[in-house]
Amino acid sequence: MLSAIANWQAKNADSNMEEAGLFVKTITVDGGMMLKRLRPAPQGRAHRIRKRSNHVTIVIGDNNNTQSN
């Protein structure tokens, strides 16, 4: 979330964050890379360990959009 706010501030350097009325539009979590490791097991065997990761995408919006009725 802090990264999304920092990116918004970088693109809108002249705007004030409090007046923009930022809110979270969407949050998406997708599967990422998987590290595969082997763990020793009894009698000379090995068990596979899958270290999973994910990608989190946060899209923020502002309330200053002008809408005509």
JSON list of N, CA and C in Angstrom, two decimals:
[
{"chain": "A", "resi": 1, "resn": "MET", "atom": "N", "xyz": [0.83, -1.19, 0.00]},
{"chain": "A", "resi": 1, "resn": "MET", "atom": "CA", "xyz": [0.00, 0.00, 0.00]},
{"chain": "A", "resi": 1, "resn": "MET", "atom": "C", "xyz": [0.87, 1.25, 0.00]},
{"chain": "A", "resi": 2, "resn": "LEU", "atom": "N", "xyz": [1.94, 1.24, 0.78]},
{"chain": "A", "resi": 2, "resn": "LEU", "atom": "CA", "xyz": [2.83, 2.41, 0.82]},
{"chain": "A", "resi": 2, "resn": "LEU", "atom": "C", "xyz": [3.50, 2.64, -0.53]},
{"chain": "A", "resi": 3, "resn": "SER", "atom": "N", "xyz": [3.80, 1.56, -1.24]},
{"chain": "A", "resi": 3, "resn": "SER", "atom": "CA", "xyz": [4.41, 1.69, -2.56]},
{"chain": "A", "resi": 3, "resn": "SER", "atom": "C", "xyz": [3.43, 2.34, -3.54]},
{"chain": "A", "resi": 4, "resn": "ALA", "atom": "N", "xyz": [2.15, 1.97, -3.46]},
{"chain": "A", "resi": 4, "resn": "ALA", "atom": "CA", "xyz": [1.15, 2.56, -4.35]},
{"chain": "A", "resi": 4, "resn": "ALA", "atom": "C", "xyz": [1.00, 4.05, -4.08]},
{"chain": "A", "resi": 5, "resn": "ILE", "atom": "N", "xyz": [1.03, 4.45, -2.82]},
{"chain": "A", "resi": 5, "resn": "ILE", "atom": "CA", "xyz": [0.92, 5.87, -2.48]},
{"chain": "A", "resi": 5, "resn": "ILE", "atom": "C", "xyz": [2.16, 6.62, -2.94]},
{"chain": "A", "resi": 6, "resn": "ALA", "atom": "N", "xyz": [3.33, 6.01, -2.76]},
{"chain": "A", "resi": 6, "resn": "ALA", "atom": "CA", "xyz": [4.57, 6.66, -3.20]},
{"chain": "A", "resi": 6, "resn": "ALA", "atom": "C", "xyz": [4.59, 6.84, -4.72]},
{"chain": "A", "resi": 7, "resn": "ASN", "atom": "N", "xyz": [4.07, 5.85, -5.46]},
{"chain": "A", "resi": 7, "resn": "ASN", "atom": "CA", "xyz": [4.00, 5.97, -6.92]},
{"chain": "A", "resi": 7, "resn": "ASN", "atom": "C", "xyz": [3.04, 7.09, -7.32]},
{"chain": "A", "resi": 8, "resn": "TRP", "atom": "N", "xyz": [1.92, 7.21, -6.62]},
{"chain": "A", "resi": 8, "resn": "TRP", "atom": "CA", "xyz": [0.96, 8.29, -6.91]},
{"chain": "A", "resi": 8, "resn": "TRP", "atom": "C", "xyz": [1.60, 9.65, -6.64]},
{"chain": "A", "resi": 9, "resn": "GLN", "atom": "N", "xyz": [2.34, 9.77, -5.54]},
{"chain": "A", "resi": 9, "resn": "GLN", "atom": "CA", "xyz": [2.99, 11.04, -5.22]},
{"chain": "A", "resi": 9, "resn": "GLN", "atom": "C", "xyz": [4.05, 11.39, -6.25]},
{"chain": "A", "resi": 10, "resn": "ALA", "atom": "N", "xyz": [4.75, 10.40, -6.79]},
{"chain": "A", "resi": 10, "resn": "ALA", "atom": "CA", "xyz": [5.77, 10.66, -7.80]},
{"chain": "A", "resi": 10, "resn": "ALA", "atom": "C", "xyz": [5.14, 11.17, -9.10]},
{"chain": "A", "resi": 11, "resn": "LYS", "atom": "N", "xyz": [3.97, 10.65, -9.47]},
{"chain": "A", "resi": 11, "resn": "LYS", "atom": "CA", "xyz": [3.30, 11.08, -10.69]},
{"chain": "A", "resi": 11, "resn": "LYS", "atom": "C", "xyz": [2.56, 12.40, -10.52]},
{"chain": "A", "resi": 12, "resn": "ASN", "atom": "N", "xyz": [2.13, 12.71, -9.30]},
{"chain": "A", "resi": 12, "resn": "ASN", "atom": "CA", "xyz": [1.35, 13.91, -9.02]},
{"chain": "A", "resi": 12, "resn": "ASN", "atom": "C", "xyz": [2.05, 14.75, -7.96]},
{"chain": "A", "resi": 13, "resn": "ALA", "atom": "N", "xyz": [3.23, 15.24, -8.30]},
{"chain": "A", "resi": 13, "resn": "ALA", "atom": "CA", "xyz": [4.05, 15.96, -7.33]},
{"chain": "A", "resi": 13, "resn": "ALA", "atom": "C", "xyz": [3.40, 17.27, -6.88]},
{"chain": "A", "resi": 14, "resn": "ASP", "atom": "N", "xyz": [2.60, 17.90, -7.75]},
{"chain": "A", "resi": 14, "resn": "ASP", "atom": "CA", "xyz": [2.01, 19.18, -7.42]},
{"chain": "A", "resi": 14, "resn": "ASP", "atom": "C", "xyz": [0.69, 19.04, -6.65]},
{"chain": "A", "resi": 15, "resn": "SER", "atom": "N", "xyz": [0.13, 17.82, -6.52]},
{"chain": "A", "resi": 15, "resn": "SER", "atom": "CA", "xyz": [-1.14, 17.61, -5.84]},
{"chain": "A", "resi": 15, "resn": "SER", "atom": "C", "xyz": [-0.93, 17.27, -4.37]},
{"chain": "A", "resi": 16, "resn": "ASN", "atom": "N", "xyz": [-1.95, 17.55, -3.57]},
{"chain": "A", "resi": 16, "resn": "ASN", "atom": "CA", "xyz": [-1.93, 17.24, -2.15]},
{"chain": "A", "resi": 16, "resn": "ASN", "atom": "C", "xyz": [-2.65, 15.91, -1.95]},
{"chain": "A", "resi": 17, "resn": "MET", "atom": "N", "xyz": [-2.03, 15.00, -1.19]},
{"chain": "A", "resi": 17, "resn": "MET", "atom": "CA", "xyz": [-2.59, 13.67, -1.03]},
{"chain": "A", "resi": 17, "resn": "MET", "atom": "C", "xyz": [-3.90, 13.69, -0.23]},
{"chain": "A", "resi": 18, "resn": "GLU", "atom": "N", "xyz": [-4.01, 14.54, 0.78]},
{"chain": "A", "resi": 18, "resn": "GLU", "atom": "CA", "xyz": [-5.22, 14.60, 1.60]},
{"chain": "A", "resi": 18, "resn": "GLU", "atom": "C", "xyz": [-6.41, 15.12, 0.80]},
{"chain": "A", "resi": 19, "resn": "GLU", "atom": "N", "xyz": [-6.19, 16.05, -0.10]},
{"chain": "A", "resi": 19, "resn": "GLU", "atom": "CA", "xyz": [-7.27, 16.61, -0.90]},
{"chain": "A", "resi": 19, "resn": "GLU", "atom": "C", "xyz": [-7.68, 15.71, -2.07]},
{"chain": "A", "resi": 20, "resn": "ALA", "atom": "N", "xyz": [-6.82, 14.76, -2.44]},
{"chain": "A", "resi": 20, "resn": "ALA", "atom": "CA", "xyz": [-7.10, 13.90, -3.59]},
{"chain": "A", "resi": 20, "resn": "ALA", "atom": "C", "xyz": [-8.19, 12.88, -3.27]},
{"chain": "A", "resi": 21, "resn": "GLY", "atom": "N", "xyz": [-8.35, 12.50, -2.01]},
{"chain": "A", "resi": 21, "resn": "GLY", "atom": "CA", "xyz": [-9.36, 11.51, -1.65]},
{"chain": "A", "resi": 21, "resn": "GLY", "atom": "C", "xyz": [-9.06, 10.14, -2.23]},
{"chain": "A", "resi": 22, "resn": "LEU", "atom": "N", "xyz": [-7.86, 9.65, -2.01]},
{"chain": "A", "resi": 22, "resn": "LEU", "atom": "CA", "xyz": [-7.45, 8.37, -2.57]},
{"chain": "A", "resi": 22, "resn": "LEU", "atom": "C", "xyz": [-8.21, 7.21, -1.92]},
{"chain": "A", "resi": 23, "resn": "PHE", "atom": "N", "xyz": [-8.52, 6.20, -2.72]},
{"chain": "A", "resi": 23, "resn": "PHE", "atom": "CA", "xyz": [-9.14, 4.99, -2.20]},
{"chain": "A", "resi": 23, "resn": "PHE", "atom": "C", "xyz": [-8.62, 3.79, -3.00]},
{"chain": "A", "resi": 24, "resn": "VAL", "atom": "N", "xyz": [-8.78, 2.61, -2.47]},
{"chain": "A", "resi": 24, "resn": "VAL", "atom": "CA", "xyz": [-8.32, 1.39, -3.13]},
{"chain": "A", "resi": 24, "resn": "VAL", "atom": "C", "xyz": [-9.39, 0.94, -4.11]},
{"chain": "A", "resi": 25, "resn": "LYS", "atom": "N", "xyz": [-9.05, 0.93, -5.41]},
{"chain": "A", "resi": 25, "resn": "LYS", "atom": "CA", "xyz": [-9.99, 0.48, -6.44]},
{"chain": "A", "resi": 25, "resn": "LYS", "atom": "C", "xyz": [-10.06, -1.04, -6.48]},
{"chain": "A", "resi": 26, "resn": "THR", "atom": "N", "xyz": [-8.93, -1.66, -6.71]},
{"chain": "A", "resi": 26, "resn": "THR", "atom": "CA", "xyz": [-8.88, -3.12, -6.79]},
{"chain": "A", "resi": 26, "resn": "THR", "atom": "C", "xyz": [-7.62, -3.65, -6.14]},
{"chain": "A", "resi": 27, "resn": "ILE", "atom": "N", "xyz": [-7.72, -4.86, -5.63]},
{"chain": "A", "resi": 27, "resn": "ILE", "atom": "CA", "xyz": [-6.57, -5.59, -5.11]},
{"chain": "A", "resi": 27, "resn": "ILE", "atom": "C", "xyz": [-6.60, -6.96, -5.79]},
{"chain": "A", "resi": 28, "resn": "THR", "atom": "N", "xyz": [-5.48, -7.34, -6.40]},
{"chain": "A", "resi": 28, "resn": "THR", "atom": "CA", "xyz": [-5.37, -8.61, -7.09]},
{"chain": "A", "resi": 28, "resn": "THR", "atom": "C", "xyz": [-4.17, -9.37, -6.54]},
{"chain": "A", "resi": 29, "resn": "VAL", "atom": "N", "xyz": [-4.37, -10.64, -6.22]},
{"chain": "A", "resi": 29, "resn": "VAL", "atom": "CA", "xyz": [-3.28, -11.50, -5.77]},
{"chain": "A", "resi": 29, "resn": "VAL", "atom": "C", "xyz": [-3.16, -12.65, -6.75]},
{"chain": "A", "resi": 30, "resn": "ASP", "atom": "N", "xyz": [-1.99, -12.77, -7.37]},
{"chain": "A", "resi": 30, "resn": "ASP", "atom": "CA", "xyz": [-1.72, -13.83, -8.33]},
{"chain": "A", "resi": 30, "resn": "ASP", "atom": "C", "xyz": [-0.58, -14.69, -7.82]},
{"chain": "A", "resi": 31, "resn": "GLY", "atom": "N", "xyz": [-0.55, -15.94, -8.26]},
{"chain": "A", "resi": 31, "resn": "GLY", "atom": "CA", "xyz": [0.54, -16.83, -7.89]},
{"chain": "A", "resi": 31, "resn": "GLY", "atom": "C", "xyz": [1.83, -16.39, -8.52]},
{"chain": "A", "resi": 32, "resn": "GLY", "atom": "N", "xyz": [2.89, -16.50, -7.78]},
{"chain": "A", "resi": 32, "resn": "GLY", "atom": "CA", "xyz": [4.20, -16.08, -8.29]},
{"chain": "A", "resi": 32, "resn": "GLY", "atom": "C", "xyz": [5.11, -17.28, -8.49]},
{"chain": "A", "resi": 33, "resn": "MET", "atom": "N", "xyz": [6.39, -17.02, -8.39]},
{"chain": "A", "resi": 33, "resn": "MET", "atom": "CA", "xyz": [7.39, -18.04, -8.59]},
{"chain": "A", "resi": 33, "resn": "MET", "atom": "C", "xyz": [7.37, -19.05, -7.43]},
{"chain": "A", "resi": 34, "resn": "MET", "atom": "N", "xyz": [7.74, -20.29, -7.72]},
{"chain": "A", "resi": 34, "resn": "MET", "atom": "CA", "xyz": [7.80, -21.32, -6.69]},
{"chain": "A", "resi": 34, "resn": "MET", "atom": "C", "xyz": [9.22, -21.88, -6.63]},
{"chain": "A", "resi": 35, "resn": "LEU", "atom": "N", "xyz": [9.84, -21.78, -5.45]},
{"chain": "A", "resi": 35, "resn": "LEU", "atom": "CA", "xyz": [11.16, -22.38, -5.27]},
{"chain": "A", "resi": 35, "resn": "LEU", "atom": "C", "xyz": [10.97, -23.83, -4.85]},
{"chain": "A", "resi": 36, "resn": "LYS", "atom": "N", "xyz": [11.67, -24.73, -5.50]},
{"chain": "A", "resi": 36, "resn": "LYS", "atom": "CA", "xyz": [11.54, -26.15, -5.18]},
{"chain": "A", "resi": 36, "resn": "LYS", "atom": "C", "xyz": [12.81, -26.62, -4.49]},
{"chain": "A", "resi": 37, "resn": "ARG", "atom": "N", "xyz": [12.63, -27.20, -3.31]},
{"chain": "A", "resi": 37, "resn": "ARG", "atom": "CA", "xyz": [13.75, -27.68, -2.51]},
{"chain": "A", "resi": 37, "resn": "ARG", "atom": "C", "xyz": [13.48, -29.14, -2.12]},
{"chain": "A", "resi": 38, "resn": "LEU", "atom": "N", "xyz": [14.52, -29.85, -1.72]},
{"chain": "A", "resi": 38, "resn": "LEU", "atom": "CA", "xyz": [14.38, -31.22, -1.25]},
{"chain": "A", "resi": 38, "resn": "LEU", "atom": "C", "xyz": [14.77, -31.28, 0.22]},
{"chain": "A", "resi": 39, "resn": "ARG", "atom": "N", "xyz": [13.99, -32.04, 0.98]},
{"chain": "A", "resi": 39, "resn": "ARG", "atom": "CA", "xyz": [14.25, -32.23, 2.41]},
{"chain": "A", "resi": 39, "resn": "ARG", "atom": "C", "xyz": [14.57, -33.72, 2.64]},
{"chain": "A", "resi": 40, "resn": "PRO", "atom": "N", "xyz": [15.61, -34.00, 3.38]},
{"chain": "A", "resi": 40, "resn": "PRO", "atom": "CA", "xyz": [15.93, -35.40, 3.65]},
{"chain": "A", "resi": 40, "resn": "PRO", "atom": "C", "xyz": [14.80, -36.10, 4.39]},
{"chain": "A", "resi": 41, "resn": "ALA", "atom": "N", "xyz": [14.56, -37.34, 4.02]},
{"chain": "A", "resi": 41, "resn": "ALA", "atom": "CA", "xyz": [13.51, -38.15, 4.65]},
{"chain": "A", "resi": 41, "resn": "ALA", "atom": "C", "xyz": [14.15, -39.49, 5.08]},
{"chain": "A", "resi": 42, "resn": "PRO", "atom": "N", "xyz": [13.45, -40.26, 5.88]},
{"chain": "A", "resi": 42, "resn": "PRO", "atom": "CA", "xyz": [14.01, -41.54, 6.36]},
{"chain": "A", "resi": 42, "resn": "PRO", "atom": "C", "xyz": [14.32, -42.51, 5.22]},
{"chain": "A", "resi": 43, "resn": "GLN", "atom": "N", "xyz": [15.27, -43.37, 5.45]},
{"chain": "A", "resi": 43, "resn": "GLN", "atom": "CA", "xyz": [15.68, -44.45, 4.56]},
{"chain": "A", "resi": 43, "resn": "GLN", "atom": "C", "xyz": [16.18, -43.93, 3.21]},
{"chain": "A", "resi": 44, "resn": "GLY", "atom": "N", "xyz": [16.90, -42.81, 3.23]},
{"chain": "A", "resi": 44, "resn": "GLY", "atom": "CA", "xyz": [17.54, -42.29, 2.03]},
{"chain": "A", "resi": 44, "resn": "GLY", "atom": "C", "xyz": [16.62, -41.63, 1.03]},
{"chain": "A", "resi": 45, "resn": "ARG", "atom": "N", "xyz": [15.40, -41.39, 1.40]},
{"chain": "A", "resi": 45, "resn": "ARG", "atom": "CA", "xyz": [14.45, -40.74, 0.49]},
{"chain": "A", "resi": 45, "resn": "ARG", "atom": "C", "xyz": [14.54, -39.23, 0.63]},
{"chain": "A", "resi": 46, "resn": "ALA", "atom": "N", "xyz": [13.77, -38.53, -0.20]},
{"chain": "A", "resi": 46, "resn": "ALA", "atom": "CA", "xyz": [13.72, -37.07, -0.13]},
{"chain": "A", "resi": 46, "resn": "ALA", "atom": "C", "xyz": [12.28, -36.63, -0.37]},
{"chain": "A", "resi": 47, "resn": "HIS", "atom": "N", "xyz": [11.85, -35.65, 0.38]},
{"chain": "A", "resi": 47, "resn": "HIS", "atom": "CA", "xyz": [10.52, -35.05, 0.20]},
{"chain": "A", "resi": 47, "resn": "HIS", "atom": "C", "xyz": [10.70, -33.67, -0.41]},
{"chain": "A", "resi": 48, "resn": "ARG", "atom": "N", "xyz": [9.82, -33.35, -1.34]},
{"chain": "A", "resi": 48, "resn": "ARG", "atom": "CA", "xyz": [9.89, -32.06, -2.02]},
{"chain": "A", "resi": 48, "resn": "ARG", "atom": "C", "xyz": [9.22, -30.98, -1.18]},
{"chain": "A", "resi": 49, "resn": "ILE", "atom": "N", "xyz": [9.86, -29.83, -1.08]},
{"chain": "A", "resi": 49, "resn": "ILE", "atom": "CA", "xyz": [9.29, -28.65, -0.41]},
{"chain": "A", "resi": 49, "resn": "ILE", "atom": "C", "xyz": [9.07, -27.60, -1.47]},
{"chain": "A", "resi": 50, "resn": "ARG", "atom": "N", "xyz": [7.86, -27.05, -1.53]},
{"chain": "A", "resi": 50, "resn": "ARG", "atom": "CA", "xyz": [7.55, -25.98, -2.48]},
{"chain": "A", "resi": 50, "resn": "ARG", "atom": "C", "xyz": [7.38, -24.69, -1.70]},
{"chain": "A", "resi": 51, "resn": "LYS", "atom": "N", "xyz": [8.30, -23.75, -1.88]},
{"chain": "A", "resi": 51, "resn": "LYS", "atom": "CA", "xyz": [8.22, -22.45, -1.23]},
{"chain": "A", "resi": 51, "resn": "LYS", "atom": "C", "xyz": [7.51, -21.50, -2.19]},
{"chain": "A", "resi": 52, "resn": "ARG", "atom": "N", "xyz": [6.25, -21.23, -1.89]},
{"chain": "A", "resi": 52, "resn": "ARG", "atom": "CA", "xyz": [5.41, -20.45, -2.79]},
{"chain": "A", "resi": 52, "resn": "ARG", "atom": "C", "xyz": [5.54, -18.96, -2.51]},
{"chain": "A", "resi": 53, "resn": "SER", "atom": "N", "xyz": [5.36, -18.18, -3.55]},
{"chain": "A", "resi": 53, "resn": "SER", "atom": "CA", "xyz": [5.33, -16.72, -3.42]},
{"chain": "A", "resi": 53, "resn": "SER", "atom": "C", "xyz": [4.13, -16.21, -4.20]},
{"chain": "A", "resi": 54, "resn": "ASN", "atom": "N", "xyz": [3.85, -14.92, -4.10]},
{"chain": "A", "resi": 54, "resn": "ASN", "atom": "CA", "xyz": [2.71, -14.35, -4.83]},
{"chain": "A", "resi": 54, "resn": "ASN", "atom": "C", "xyz": [3.02, -12.92, -5.25]},
{"chain": "A", "resi": 55, "resn": "HIS", "atom": "N", "xyz": [2.19, -12.42, -6.15]},
{"chain": "A", "resi": 55, "resn": "HIS", "atom": "CA", "xyz": [2.27, -11.05, -6.63]},
{"chain": "A", "resi": 55, "resn": "HIS", "atom": "C", "xyz": [1.01, -10.32, -6.18]},
{"chain": "A", "resi": 56, "resn": "VAL", "atom": "N", "xyz": [1.18, -9.22, -5.48]},
{"chain": "A", "resi": 56, "resn": "VAL", "atom": "CA", "xyz": [0.04, -8.42, -5.02]},
{"chain": "A", "resi": 56, "resn": "VAL", "atom": "C", "xyz": [0.02, -7.12, -5.83]},
{"chain": "A", "resi": 57, "resn": "THR", "atom": "N", "xyz": [-1.12, -6.83, -6.47]},
{"chain": "A", "resi": 57, "resn": "THR", "atom": "CA", "xyz": [-1.28, -5.61, -7.25]},
{"chain": "A", "resi": 57, "resn": "THR", "atom": "C", "xyz": [-2.38, -4.78, -6.62]},
{"chain": "A", "resi": 58, "resn": "ILE", "atom": "N", "xyz": [-2.06, -3.54, -6.27]},
{"chain": "A", "resi": 58, "resn": "ILE", "atom": "CA", "xyz": [-3.03, -2.62, -5.68]},
{"chain": "A", "resi": 58, "resn": "ILE", "atom": "C", "xyz": [-3.21, -1.44, -6.62]},
{"chain": "A", "resi": 59, "resn": "VAL", "atom": "N", "xyz": [-4.45, -1.16, -7.01]},
{"chain": "A", "resi": 59, "resn": "VAL", "atom": "CA", "xyz": [-4.77, -0.02, -7.87]},
{"chain": "A", "resi": 59, "resn": "VAL", "atom": "C", "xyz": [-5.53, 0.99, -7.02]},
{"chain": "A", "resi": 60, "resn": "ILE", "atom": "N", "xyz": [-5.02, 2.22, -6.99]},
{"chain": "A", "resi": 60, "resn": "ILE", "atom": "CA", "xyz": [-5.69, 3.27, -6.21]},
{"chain": "A", "resi": 60, "resn": "ILE", "atom": "C", "xyz": [-6.33, 4.26, -7.16]},
{"chain": "A", "resi": 61, "resn": "GLY", "atom": "N", "xyz": [-7.38, 4.91, -6.70]},
{"chain": "A", "resi": 61, "resn": "GLY", "atom": "CA", "xyz": [-8.06, 5.93, -7.48]},
{"chain": "A", "resi": 61, "resn": "GLY", "atom": "C", "xyz": [-8.28, 7.16, -6.63]},
{"chain": "A", "resi": 62, "resn": "ASP", "atom": "N", "xyz": [-8.73, 8.23, -7.26]},
{"chain": "A", "resi": 62, "resn": "ASP", "atom": "CA", "xyz": [-9.01, 9.45, -6.51]},
{"chain": "A", "resi": 62, "resn": "ASP", "atom": "C", "xyz": [-10.44, 9.89, -6.77]},
{"chain": "A", "resi": 63, "resn": "ASN", "atom": "N", "xyz": [-10.99, 10.69, -5.86]},
{"chain": "A", "resi": 63, "resn": "ASN", "atom": "CA", "xyz": [-12.38, 11.16, -5.95]},
{"chain": "A", "resi": 63, "resn": "ASN", "atom": "C", "xyz": [-12.50, 12.48, -6.69]},
{"chain": "A", "resi": 64, "resn": "ASN", "atom": "N", "xyz": [-11.43, 13.00, -7.27]},
{"chain": "A", "resi": 64, "resn": "ASN", "atom": "CA", "xyz": [-11.47, 14.30, -7.92]},
{"chain": "A", "resi": 64, "resn": "ASN", "atom": "C", "xyz": [-11.88, 14.21, -9.38]},
{"chain": "A", "resi": 65, "resn": "ASN", "atom": "N", "xyz": [-12.46, 13.11, -9.81]},
{"chain": "A", "resi": 65, "resn": "ASN", "atom": "CA", "xyz": [-12.91, 12.99, -11.20]},
{"chain": "A", "resi": 65, "resn": "ASN", "atom": "C", "xyz": [-14.16, 13.84, -11.38]},
{"chain": "A", "resi": 66, "resn": "THR", "atom": "N", "xyz": [-14.17, 14.66, -12.42]},
{"chain": "A", "resi": 66, "resn": "THR", "atom": "CA", "xyz": [-15.35, 15.48, -12.69]},
{"chain": "A", "resi": 66, "resn": "THR", "atom": "C", "xyz": [-16.32, 14.69, -13.56]},
{"chain": "A", "resi": 67, "resn": "GLN", "atom": "N", "xyz": [-17.55, 14.54, -13.08]},
{"chain": "A", "resi": 67, "resn": "GLN", "atom": "CA", "xyz": [-18.57, 13.80, -13.80]},
{"chain": "A", "resi": 67, "resn": "GLN", "atom": "C", "xyz": [-19.70, 14.75, -14.15]},
{"chain": "A", "resi": 68, "resn": "SER", "atom": "N", "xyz": [-20.16, 14.69, -15.40]},
{"chain": "A", "resi": 68, "resn": "SER", "atom": "CA", "xyz": [-21.28, 15.54, -15.80]},
{"chain": "A", "resi": 68, "resn": "SER", "atom": "C", "xyz": [-22.56, 14.73, -15.77]},
{"chain": "A", "resi": 69, "resn": "ASN", "atom": "N", "xyz": [-23.66, 15.34, -15.33]},
{"chain": "A", "resi": 69, "resn": "ASN", "atom": "CA", "xyz": [-24.95, 14.65, -15.25]},
{"chain": "A", "resi": 69, "resn": "ASN", "atom": "C", "xyz": [-25.80, 14.97, -16.43]}
]
